[in-house]
Amino acid sequence: MNSSHLSSPPSKRVKLEPHSPRLEDSSTRKTYDEDENAENTEDENNCSICLQGFVDRAVVPTCSHEFCFECLNVWTEQSRRCPLCSQNIGEYLIHSIRSRYDYRKYYLTPLRKPSPSPVPALRNARQHVRRYRRERVWGRRREEDRTEQDRLELSIAKRRWIYQHDLYAKHVASNAYTKYRPYPTPAQFATSQELISRTTTFLRRELQVWEGLDVEFLTTIIISLMKSIDIRSESAVKLLSEFLDMDAPYQPGGRQVNAEHFAHEVYCYVRSPFRDLFVYDTVVQYDTSSDIPPPPQPRQATRWRRTSHSRSRSRSRHRSPRQ
């Protein structure tokens, strides 16, 4: 028998090229896509002035563009127009943003001389690309923010209506079903960051019921007070009345309408399990009568309403929310 029929056919050796065009195209395409996605993410997380990551994100209230607070503050010393869209910045900046309704306002001092034109460096092609991308994203965010701001305005109007008609939140028992808890002692409150954070958010909104208050200052004072004494104690009510009942001097044994009511509402919220103020608004109950008109609709206002002050302002003598 011929030996050629017994031997195995020689194996074919496939020559592997160092670079396969097809694989190279696929890998290159993937790399390009990843680079583009990374660039988009980087652009949205970087300040357009310093080109670095945001440090204390600040927002121009008239156009919603974002920058580092320090970068934007330095910019406003030379110009009062947005570096991206050239809209007028206005009289203040939004910064220290913790949520859509928890932020600070920084009021700008008047310029000493006319604003110079924007620096040419912000007009290059790279800046136009960044502006386009950012405005495309903010176009969607603006609508969401307007809706959120409308909800905040409506909730403040309802809280003001509650004080005007002397409506007190109804008591809810503390148990596993309601998840309400006994009111904490000052020591418990002082050691609970969760309670302090929730209460701070509530105070920043609740104090907007009275116009002209320095919300940030009073919030700090009340939080410190609650770490020492019960919010409903006579000493606490007396202190609160100096800001909320200024048209009715404190008298021992007399009723401080706004201060007592305010202390009760804070007490009820602190006992509740809710962090979201809008959810709490739908759960808390009040005894109302048919002769009480419904809560008024909020007046039309700009997107960022003047609610708090990052600088001390003199306060008005009138504090009663009653009409």
mmCIF file of C-alpha atoms in Angstrom:
data_model
loop_
_atom_site.group_PDB
_atom_site.id
_atom_site.type_symbol
_atom_site.label_atom_id
_atom_site.label_comp_id
_atom_site.label_asym_id
_atom_site.label_seq_id
_atom_site.Cartn_x
_atom_site.Cartn_y
_atom_site.Cartn_z
ATOM 1 C CA MET A 1 0.000 0.000 0.000
ATOM 2 C CA ASN A 2 1.260 3.375 -0.934
ATOM 3 C CA SER A 3 2.525 5.231 2.056
ATOM 4 C CA SER A 4 1.148 8.463 0.712
ATOM 5 C CA HIS A 5 -2.353 7.260 1.551
ATOM 6 C CA LEU A 6 -1.382 6.602 5.183
ATOM 7 C CA SER A 7 0.232 9.886 5.991
ATOM 8 C CA SER A 8 -1.877 12.796 7.196
ATOM 9 C CA PRO A 9 -2.266 15.733 4.886
ATOM 10 C CA PRO A 10 0.040 18.575 5.813
ATOM 11 C CA SER A 11 -1.671 21.146 8.043
ATOM 12 C CA LYS A 12 -2.185 24.502 6.505
ATOM 13 C CA ARG A 13 -0.461 27.401 8.113
ATOM 14 C CA VAL A 14 -2.444 30.573 8.073
ATOM 15 C CA LYS A 15 -0.304 33.650 7.898
ATOM 16 C CA LEU A 16 -1.519 36.120 10.465
ATOM 17 C CA GLU A 17 -0.911 39.681 9.533
ATOM 18 C CA PRO A 18 0.170 41.932 12.393
ATOM 19 C CA HIS A 19 -2.833 44.184 11.780
ATOM 20 C CA SER A 20 -6.174 42.913 10.603
ATOM 21 C CA PRO A 21 -8.013 45.697 8.749
ATOM 22 C CA ARG A 22 -11.405 44.509 9.925
ATOM 23 C CA LEU A 23 -10.405 44.181 13.554
ATOM 24 C CA GLU A 24 -8.586 47.478 13.417
ATOM 25 C CA ASP A 25 -11.648 49.256 12.082
ATOM 26 C CA SER A 26 -13.849 47.789 14.827
ATOM 27 C CA SER A 27 -11.389 48.614 17.579
ATOM 28 C CA THR A 28 -10.792 52.098 16.249
ATOM 29 C CA ARG A 29 -14.508 52.776 15.962
ATOM 30 C CA LYS A 30 -15.049 51.648 19.557
ATOM 31 C CA THR A 31 -12.201 53.834 20.743
ATOM 32 C CA TYR A 32 -13.617 56.843 18.916
ATOM 33 C CA ASP A 33 -17.046 56.256 20.480
ATOM 34 C CA GLU A 34 -15.564 55.918 23.953
ATOM 35 C CA ASP A 35 -13.492 59.058 23.493
ATOM 36 C CA GLU A 36 -16.508 61.024 22.335
ATOM 37 C CA ASN A 37 -18.640 59.823 25.264
ATOM 38 C CA ALA A 38 -15.838 60.622 27.679
ATOM 39 C CA GLU A 39 -15.464 64.079 26.169
ATOM 40 C CA ASN A 40 -19.201 64.751 26.488
ATOM 41 C CA THR A 41 -19.158 63.700 30.136
ATOM 42 C CA GLU A 42 -16.041 65.746 30.809
ATOM 43 C CA ASP A 43 -17.525 68.859 29.190
ATOM 44 C CA GLU A 44 -20.660 68.665 31.333
ATOM 45 C CA ASN A 45 -18.630 68.254 34.528
ATOM 46 C CA ASN A 46 -16.088 70.997 33.833
ATOM 47 C CA CYS A 47 -16.281 74.752 34.276
ATOM 48 C CA SER A 48 -16.205 76.610 30.945
ATOM 49 C CA ILE A 49 -13.970 79.314 32.399
ATOM 50 C CA CYS A 50 -11.168 77.300 34.024
ATOM 51 C CA LEU A 51 -11.822 74.062 32.066
ATOM 52 C CA GLN A 52 -11.502 72.110 35.331
ATOM 53 C CA GLY A 53 -14.025 70.196 37.421
ATOM 54 C CA PHE A 54 -16.662 72.280 39.201
ATOM 55 C CA VAL A 55 -15.743 73.671 42.617
ATOM 56 C CA ASP A 56 -18.874 74.977 44.394
ATOM 57 C CA ARG A 57 -21.107 74.830 41.315
ATOM 58 C CA ALA A 58 -22.694 78.225 40.619
ATOM 59 C CA VAL A 59 -25.633 78.980 38.313
ATOM 60 C CA VAL A 60 -26.471 82.165 36.419
ATOM 61 C CA PRO A 61 -30.183 82.602 37.307
ATOM 62 C CA THR A 62 -31.190 84.234 34.015
ATOM 63 C CA CYS A 63 -29.866 81.520 31.695
ATOM 64 C CA SER A 64 -28.988 78.568 33.962
ATOM 65 C CA HIS A 65 -25.397 78.199 32.755
ATOM 66 C CA GLU A 66 -22.991 76.639 35.280
ATOM 67 C CA PHE A 67 -19.485 77.605 36.374
ATOM 68 C CA CYS A 68 -17.225 77.383 39.416
ATOM 69 C CA PHE A 69 -18.450 79.929 41.952
ATOM 70 C CA GLU A 70 -15.003 81.519 42.289
ATOM 71 C CA CYS A 71 -14.500 81.652 38.497
ATOM 72 C CA LEU A 72 -17.892 83.254 37.951
ATOM 73 C CA ASN A 73 -17.376 85.669 40.838
ATOM 74 C CA VAL A 74 -14.083 86.871 39.312
ATOM 75 C CA TRP A 75 -15.773 87.159 35.919
ATOM 76 C CA THR A 76 -18.549 89.361 37.327
ATOM 77 C CA GLU A 77 -15.961 91.818 38.607
ATOM 78 C CA GLN A 78 -15.295 92.644 34.952
ATOM 79 C CA SER A 79 -18.565 91.864 33.186
ATOM 80 C CA ARG A 80 -22.205 91.254 34.115
ATOM 81 C CA ARG A 81 -22.946 89.137 31.055
ATOM 82 C CA CYS A 82 -22.857 85.335 30.978
ATOM 83 C CA PRO A 83 -19.542 84.068 29.547
ATOM 84 C CA LEU A 84 -21.417 81.546 27.382
ATOM 85 C CA CYS A 85 -24.515 83.281 26.036
ATOM 86 C CA SER A 86 -23.899 86.980 26.906
ATOM 87 C CA GLN A 87 -27.250 87.330 28.688
ATOM 88 C CA ASN A 88 -27.405 89.766 31.576
ATOM 89 C CA ILE A 89 -26.437 87.902 34.763
ATOM 90 C CA GLY A 90 -28.674 89.880 37.100
ATOM 91 C CA GLU A 91 -28.078 90.998 40.661
ATOM 92 C CA TYR A 92 -27.106 87.677 42.257
ATOM 93 C CA LEU A 93 -25.597 84.212 41.672
ATOM 94 C CA ILE A 94 -26.916 80.834 42.814
ATOM 95 C CA HIS A 95 -24.371 78.593 44.593
ATOM 96 C CA SER A 96 -23.966 76.042 47.412
ATOM 97 C CA ILE A 97 -26.689 74.056 45.660
ATOM 98 C CA ARG A 98 -27.822 71.091 47.736
ATOM 99 C CA SER A 99 -31.165 70.501 45.995
ATOM 100 C CA ARG A 100 -33.553 72.297 43.678
ATOM 101 C CA TYR A 101 -34.985 74.285 46.578
ATOM 102 C CA ASP A 102 -31.989 74.350 48.903
ATOM 103 C CA TYR A 103 -29.331 76.822 47.786
ATOM 104 C CA ARG A 104 -27.690 80.172 48.563
ATOM 105 C CA LYS A 105 -27.746 83.490 46.768
ATOM 106 C CA TYR A 106 -24.698 85.696 46.440
ATOM 107 C CA TYR A 107 -25.608 89.315 45.720
ATOM 108 C CA LEU A 108 -23.211 91.147 43.444
ATOM 109 C CA THR A 109 -21.796 94.576 44.217
ATOM 110 C CA PRO A 110 -22.248 97.255 41.523
ATOM 111 C CA LEU A 111 -19.545 97.535 38.904
ATOM 112 C CA ARG A 112 -17.256 100.542 39.258
ATOM 113 C CA LYS A 113 -16.812 100.969 35.524
ATOM 114 C CA PRO A 114 -18.526 99.813 32.323
ATOM 115 C CA SER A 115 -18.221 96.119 31.601
ATOM 116 C CA PRO A 116 -15.508 95.275 29.066
ATOM 117 C CA SER A 117 -16.295 92.991 26.189
ATOM 118 C CA PRO A 118 -15.856 89.242 26.818
ATOM 119 C CA VAL A 119 -12.313 87.981 26.417
ATOM 120 C CA PRO A 120 -11.569 86.562 22.952
ATOM 121 C CA ALA A 121 -10.510 83.233 24.433
ATOM 122 C CA LEU A 122 -14.148 82.419 25.151
ATOM 123 C CA ARG A 123 -15.071 82.910 21.507
ATOM 124 C CA ASN A 124 -12.957 80.196 19.958
ATOM 125 C CA ALA A 125 -14.336 77.160 18.185
ATOM 126 C CA ARG A 126 -13.907 74.902 21.187
ATOM 127 C CA GLN A 127 -16.028 77.213 23.294
ATOM 128 C CA HIS A 128 -18.829 77.226 20.714
ATOM 129 C CA VAL A 129 -18.917 73.436 20.730
ATOM 130 C CA ARG A 130 -19.088 73.368 24.514
ATOM 131 C CA ARG A 131 -21.840 75.974 24.563
ATOM 132 C CA TYR A 132 -23.891 74.012 22.058
ATOM 133 C CA ARG A 133 -23.588 70.812 24.046
ATOM 134 C CA ARG A 134 -24.372 72.473 27.355
ATOM 135 C CA GLU A 135 -27.376 74.387 26.040
ATOM 136 C CA ARG A 136 -28.742 71.238 24.480
ATOM 137 C CA VAL A 137 -28.696 69.534 27.881
ATOM 138 C CA TRP A 138 -29.932 72.596 29.764
ATOM 139 C CA GLY A 139 -32.805 72.955 27.338
ATOM 140 C CA ARG A 140 -34.264 69.836 28.879
ATOM 141 C CA ARG A 141 -33.250 70.790 32.415
ATOM 142 C CA ARG A 142 -34.870 74.228 32.282
ATOM 143 C CA GLU A 143 -38.316 72.752 31.782
ATOM 144 C CA GLU A 144 -37.797 70.339 34.677
ATOM 145 C CA ASP A 145 -36.504 73.134 36.906
ATOM 146 C CA ARG A 146 -39.458 75.391 36.083
ATOM 147 C CA THR A 147 -41.847 72.623 37.084
ATOM 148 C CA GLU A 148 -39.931 72.049 40.319
ATOM 149 C CA GLN A 149 -39.867 75.769 41.088
ATOM 150 C CA ASP A 150 -43.607 76.024 40.477
ATOM 151 C CA ARG A 151 -44.136 73.204 42.971
ATOM 152 C CA LEU A 152 -42.023 75.044 45.516
ATOM 153 C CA GLU A 153 -43.926 78.312 45.006
ATOM 154 C CA LEU A 154 -47.238 76.496 45.401
ATOM 155 C CA SER A 155 -46.081 74.716 48.566
ATOM 156 C CA ILE A 156 -44.927 78.008 50.135
ATOM 157 C CA ALA A 157 -48.265 79.612 49.273
ATOM 158 C CA LYS A 158 -50.077 76.726 50.949
ATOM 159 C CA ARG A 159 -47.888 76.961 54.058
ATOM 160 C CA ARG A 160 -48.618 80.698 54.254
ATOM 161 C CA TRP A 161 -52.330 79.933 53.927
ATOM 162 C CA ILE A 162 -52.056 77.468 56.851
ATOM 163 C CA TYR A 163 -50.594 80.151 59.119
ATOM 164 C CA GLN A 164 -53.059 82.789 57.967
ATOM 165 C CA HIS A 165 -56.019 80.594 58.979
ATOM 166 C CA ASP A 166 -54.424 79.304 62.201
ATOM 167 C CA LEU A 167 -54.515 75.652 61.109
ATOM 168 C CA TYR A 168 -52.441 73.306 63.254
ATOM 169 C CA ALA A 169 -51.106 69.977 61.963
ATOM 170 C CA LYS A 170 -52.997 67.061 63.514
ATOM 171 C CA HIS A 171 -51.166 64.717 65.854
ATOM 172 C CA VAL A 172 -50.062 61.322 64.527
ATOM 173 C CA ALA A 173 -49.310 58.450 66.881
ATOM 174 C CA SER A 174 -45.823 56.993 67.036
ATOM 175 C CA ASN A 175 -45.859 53.348 65.942
ATOM 176 C CA ALA A 176 -44.492 50.932 63.357
ATOM 177 C CA TYR A 177 -47.425 51.539 61.022
ATOM 178 C CA THR A 178 -47.150 55.340 60.776
ATOM 179 C CA LYS A 179 -43.340 55.304 61.204
ATOM 180 C CA TYR A 180 -43.708 58.489 63.253
ATOM 181 C CA ARG A 181 -41.278 58.675 66.170
ATOM 182 C CA PRO A 182 -41.330 60.421 69.556
ATOM 183 C CA TYR A 183 -39.855 63.894 69.416
ATOM 184 C CA PRO A 184 -36.098 63.655 70.031
ATOM 185 C CA THR A 185 -34.414 65.167 73.047
ATOM 186 C CA PRO A 186 -31.972 68.023 72.358
ATOM 187 C CA ALA A 187 -29.068 65.595 72.892
ATOM 188 C CA GLN A 188 -30.539 63.103 70.407
ATOM 189 C CA PHE A 189 -31.142 65.856 67.889
ATOM 190 C CA ALA A 190 -27.601 67.223 68.232
ATOM 191 C CA THR A 191 -26.029 63.835 67.466
ATOM 192 C CA SER A 192 -28.264 62.909 64.512
ATOM 193 C CA GLN A 193 -27.073 64.264 61.164
ATOM 194 C CA GLU A 194 -30.183 62.804 59.536
ATOM 195 C CA LEU A 195 -32.491 64.842 61.792
ATOM 196 C CA ILE A 196 -30.413 68.000 61.379
ATOM 197 C CA SER A 197 -30.396 67.654 57.579
ATOM 198 C CA ARG A 198 -34.151 67.029 57.350
ATOM 199 C CA THR A 199 -34.984 69.866 59.727
ATOM 200 C CA THR A 200 -32.686 72.285 57.897
ATOM 201 C CA THR A 201 -34.482 71.586 54.616
ATOM 202 C CA PHE A 202 -37.866 72.113 56.274
ATOM 203 C CA LEU A 203 -36.802 75.363 57.970
ATOM 204 C CA ARG A 204 -35.423 76.856 54.761
ATOM 205 C CA ARG A 205 -38.812 76.479 53.132
ATOM 206 C CA GLU A 206 -41.013 77.210 56.162
ATOM 207 C CA LEU A 207 -39.306 80.531 56.926
ATOM 208 C CA GLN A 208 -40.160 81.759 53.430
ATOM 209 C CA VAL A 209 -43.753 82.129 54.645
ATOM 210 C CA TRP A 210 -42.670 85.466 56.144
ATOM 211 C CA GLU A 211 -41.209 87.905 53.655
ATOM 212 C CA GLY A 212 -38.050 89.807 54.515
ATOM 213 C CA LEU A 213 -36.506 87.242 56.856
ATOM 214 C CA ASP A 214 -32.849 86.294 56.576
ATOM 215 C CA VAL A 215 -33.593 82.611 56.037
ATOM 216 C CA GLU A 216 -30.024 81.332 56.242
ATOM 217 C CA PHE A 217 -29.307 83.227 59.462
ATOM 218 C CA LEU A 218 -32.513 82.097 61.179
ATOM 219 C CA THR A 219 -32.068 78.502 60.040
ATOM 220 C CA THR A 220 -28.646 78.401 61.678
ATOM 221 C CA ILE A 221 -30.010 79.971 64.878
ATOM 222 C CA ILE A 222 -32.957 77.562 65.125
ATOM 223 C CA ILE A 223 -30.832 74.464 64.500
ATOM 224 C CA SER A 224 -28.478 75.568 67.281
ATOM 225 C CA LEU A 225 -31.469 76.256 69.523
ATOM 226 C CA MET A 226 -32.940 72.786 68.928
ATOM 227 C CA LYS A 227 -29.646 71.214 70.016
ATOM 228 C CA SER A 228 -30.117 72.824 73.441
ATOM 229 C CA ILE A 229 -33.842 73.055 74.232
ATOM 230 C CA ASP A 230 -37.226 71.823 73.029
ATOM 231 C CA ILE A 231 -38.538 73.911 70.126
ATOM 232 C CA ARG A 232 -41.912 74.280 71.917
ATOM 233 C CA SER A 233 -40.449 75.488 75.214
ATOM 234 C CA GLU A 234 -41.216 78.993 76.455
ATOM 235 C CA SER A 235 -37.615 80.086 75.939
ATOM 236 C CA ALA A 236 -37.600 78.870 72.334
ATOM 237 C CA VAL A 237 -40.962 80.467 71.555
ATOM 238 C CA LYS A 238 -39.791 83.753 73.083
ATOM 239 C CA LEU A 239 -36.730 83.777 70.836
ATOM 240 C CA LEU A 240 -38.754 82.873 67.742
ATOM 241 C CA SER A 241 -41.290 85.600 68.508
ATOM 242 C CA GLU A 242 -38.568 88.240 68.168
ATOM 243 C CA PHE A 243 -38.493 87.417 64.456
ATOM 244 C CA LEU A 244 -41.977 86.064 63.703
ATOM 245 C CA ASP A 245 -44.129 88.247 66.004
ATOM 246 C CA MET A 246 -42.301 91.561 65.897
ATOM 247 C CA ASP A 247 -45.578 93.495 65.699
ATOM 248 C CA ALA A 248 -46.690 91.957 69.024
ATOM 249 C CA PRO A 249 -44.056 92.303 71.812
ATOM 250 C CA TYR A 250 -43.520 89.241 73.973
ATOM 251 C CA GLN A 251 -45.534 89.103 77.194
ATOM 252 C CA PRO A 252 -45.161 86.330 79.798
ATOM 253 C CA GLY A 253 -48.258 84.148 79.655
ATOM 254 C CA GLY A 254 -49.444 85.779 76.453
ATOM 255 C CA ARG A 255 -49.779 83.967 73.166
ATOM 256 C CA GLN A 256 -47.175 84.485 70.443
ATOM 257 C CA VAL A 257 -49.298 83.419 67.503
ATOM 258 C CA ASN A 258 -46.731 82.896 64.785
ATOM 259 C CA ALA A 259 -43.927 81.599 67.006
ATOM 260 C CA GLU A 260 -46.129 79.015 68.744
ATOM 261 C CA HIS A 261 -47.639 77.887 65.460
ATOM 262 C CA PHE A 262 -44.227 77.657 63.807
ATOM 263 C CA ALA A 263 -42.811 75.616 66.702
ATOM 264 C CA HIS A 264 -45.745 73.196 66.447
ATOM 265 C CA GLU A 265 -45.241 72.668 62.698
ATOM 266 C CA VAL A 266 -41.512 72.052 63.174
ATOM 267 C CA TYR A 267 -42.301 69.597 65.979
ATOM 268 C CA CYS A 268 -44.720 67.644 63.773
ATOM 269 C CA TYR A 269 -42.336 67.456 60.826
ATOM 270 C CA VAL A 270 -39.359 66.325 62.927
ATOM 271 C CA ARG A 271 -41.452 63.431 64.280
ATOM 272 C CA SER A 272 -42.459 62.354 60.769
ATOM 273 C CA PRO A 273 -40.484 59.838 58.660
ATOM 274 C CA PHE A 274 -40.552 62.004 55.535
ATOM 275 C CA ARG A 275 -37.561 63.681 53.910
ATOM 276 C CA ASP A 276 -39.310 64.954 50.769
ATOM 277 C CA LEU A 277 -41.280 68.084 51.690
ATOM 278 C CA PHE A 278 -43.739 67.616 48.836
ATOM 279 C CA VAL A 279 -44.574 64.108 50.052
ATOM 280 C CA TYR A 280 -45.023 65.403 53.596
ATOM 281 C CA ASP A 281 -47.419 68.071 52.295
ATOM 282 C CA THR A 282 -49.685 65.359 50.899
ATOM 283 C CA VAL A 283 -49.711 63.405 54.175
ATOM 284 C CA VAL A 284 -49.992 66.022 56.932
ATOM 285 C CA GLN A 285 -53.607 66.739 57.900
ATOM 286 C CA TYR A 286 -55.401 69.886 59.087
ATOM 287 C CA ASP A 287 -58.934 70.509 60.322
ATOM 288 C CA THR A 288 -60.513 72.946 57.881
ATOM 289 C CA SER A 289 -64.021 74.357 57.686
ATOM 290 C CA SER A 290 -66.127 75.127 54.640
ATOM 291 C CA ASP A 291 -65.901 78.890 55.200
ATOM 292 C CA ILE A 292 -62.112 78.901 54.708
ATOM 293 C CA PRO A 293 -61.116 79.751 51.121
ATOM 294 C CA PRO A 294 -58.760 77.369 49.304
ATOM 295 C CA PRO A 295 -55.018 78.067 49.238
ATOM 296 C CA PRO A 296 -54.154 80.948 46.861
ATOM 297 C CA GLN A 297 -52.265 80.300 43.654
ATOM 298 C CA PRO A 298 -48.641 81.520 43.661
ATOM 299 C CA ARG A 299 -47.974 84.768 41.884
ATOM 300 C CA GLN A 300 -45.969 84.715 38.687
ATOM 301 C CA ALA A 301 -42.289 85.111 39.460
ATOM 302 C CA THR A 302 -38.889 84.634 37.924
ATOM 303 C CA ARG A 303 -37.347 81.211 38.017
ATOM 304 C CA TRP A 304 -35.086 81.963 40.980
ATOM 305 C CA ARG A 305 -37.225 83.847 43.490
ATOM 306 C CA ARG A 306 -35.528 85.875 46.193
ATOM 307 C CA THR A 307 -35.926 83.535 49.129
ATOM 308 C CA SER A 308 -32.807 83.790 51.222
ATOM 309 C CA HIS A 309 -29.809 86.029 51.671
ATOM 310 C CA SER A 310 -26.140 85.172 51.802
ATOM 311 C CA ARG A 311 -25.523 88.633 53.259
ATOM 312 C CA SER A 312 -27.238 90.135 56.264
ATOM 313 C CA ARG A 313 -30.155 92.444 55.524
ATOM 314 C CA SER A 314 -32.269 94.586 57.809
ATOM 315 C CA ARG A 315 -35.651 93.032 58.508
ATOM 316 C CA SER A 316 -39.101 94.566 58.285
ATOM 317 C CA ARG A 317 -41.159 95.172 61.380
ATOM 318 C CA HIS A 318 -44.171 93.416 59.848
ATOM 319 C CA ARG A 319 -44.042 89.644 60.213
ATOM 320 C CA SER A 320 -47.613 88.379 60.374
ATOM 321 C CA PRO A 321 -48.655 86.225 57.392
ATOM 322 C CA ARG A 322 -52.288 87.009 58.138
ATOM 323 C CA GLN A 323 -54.162 89.173 55.668
#
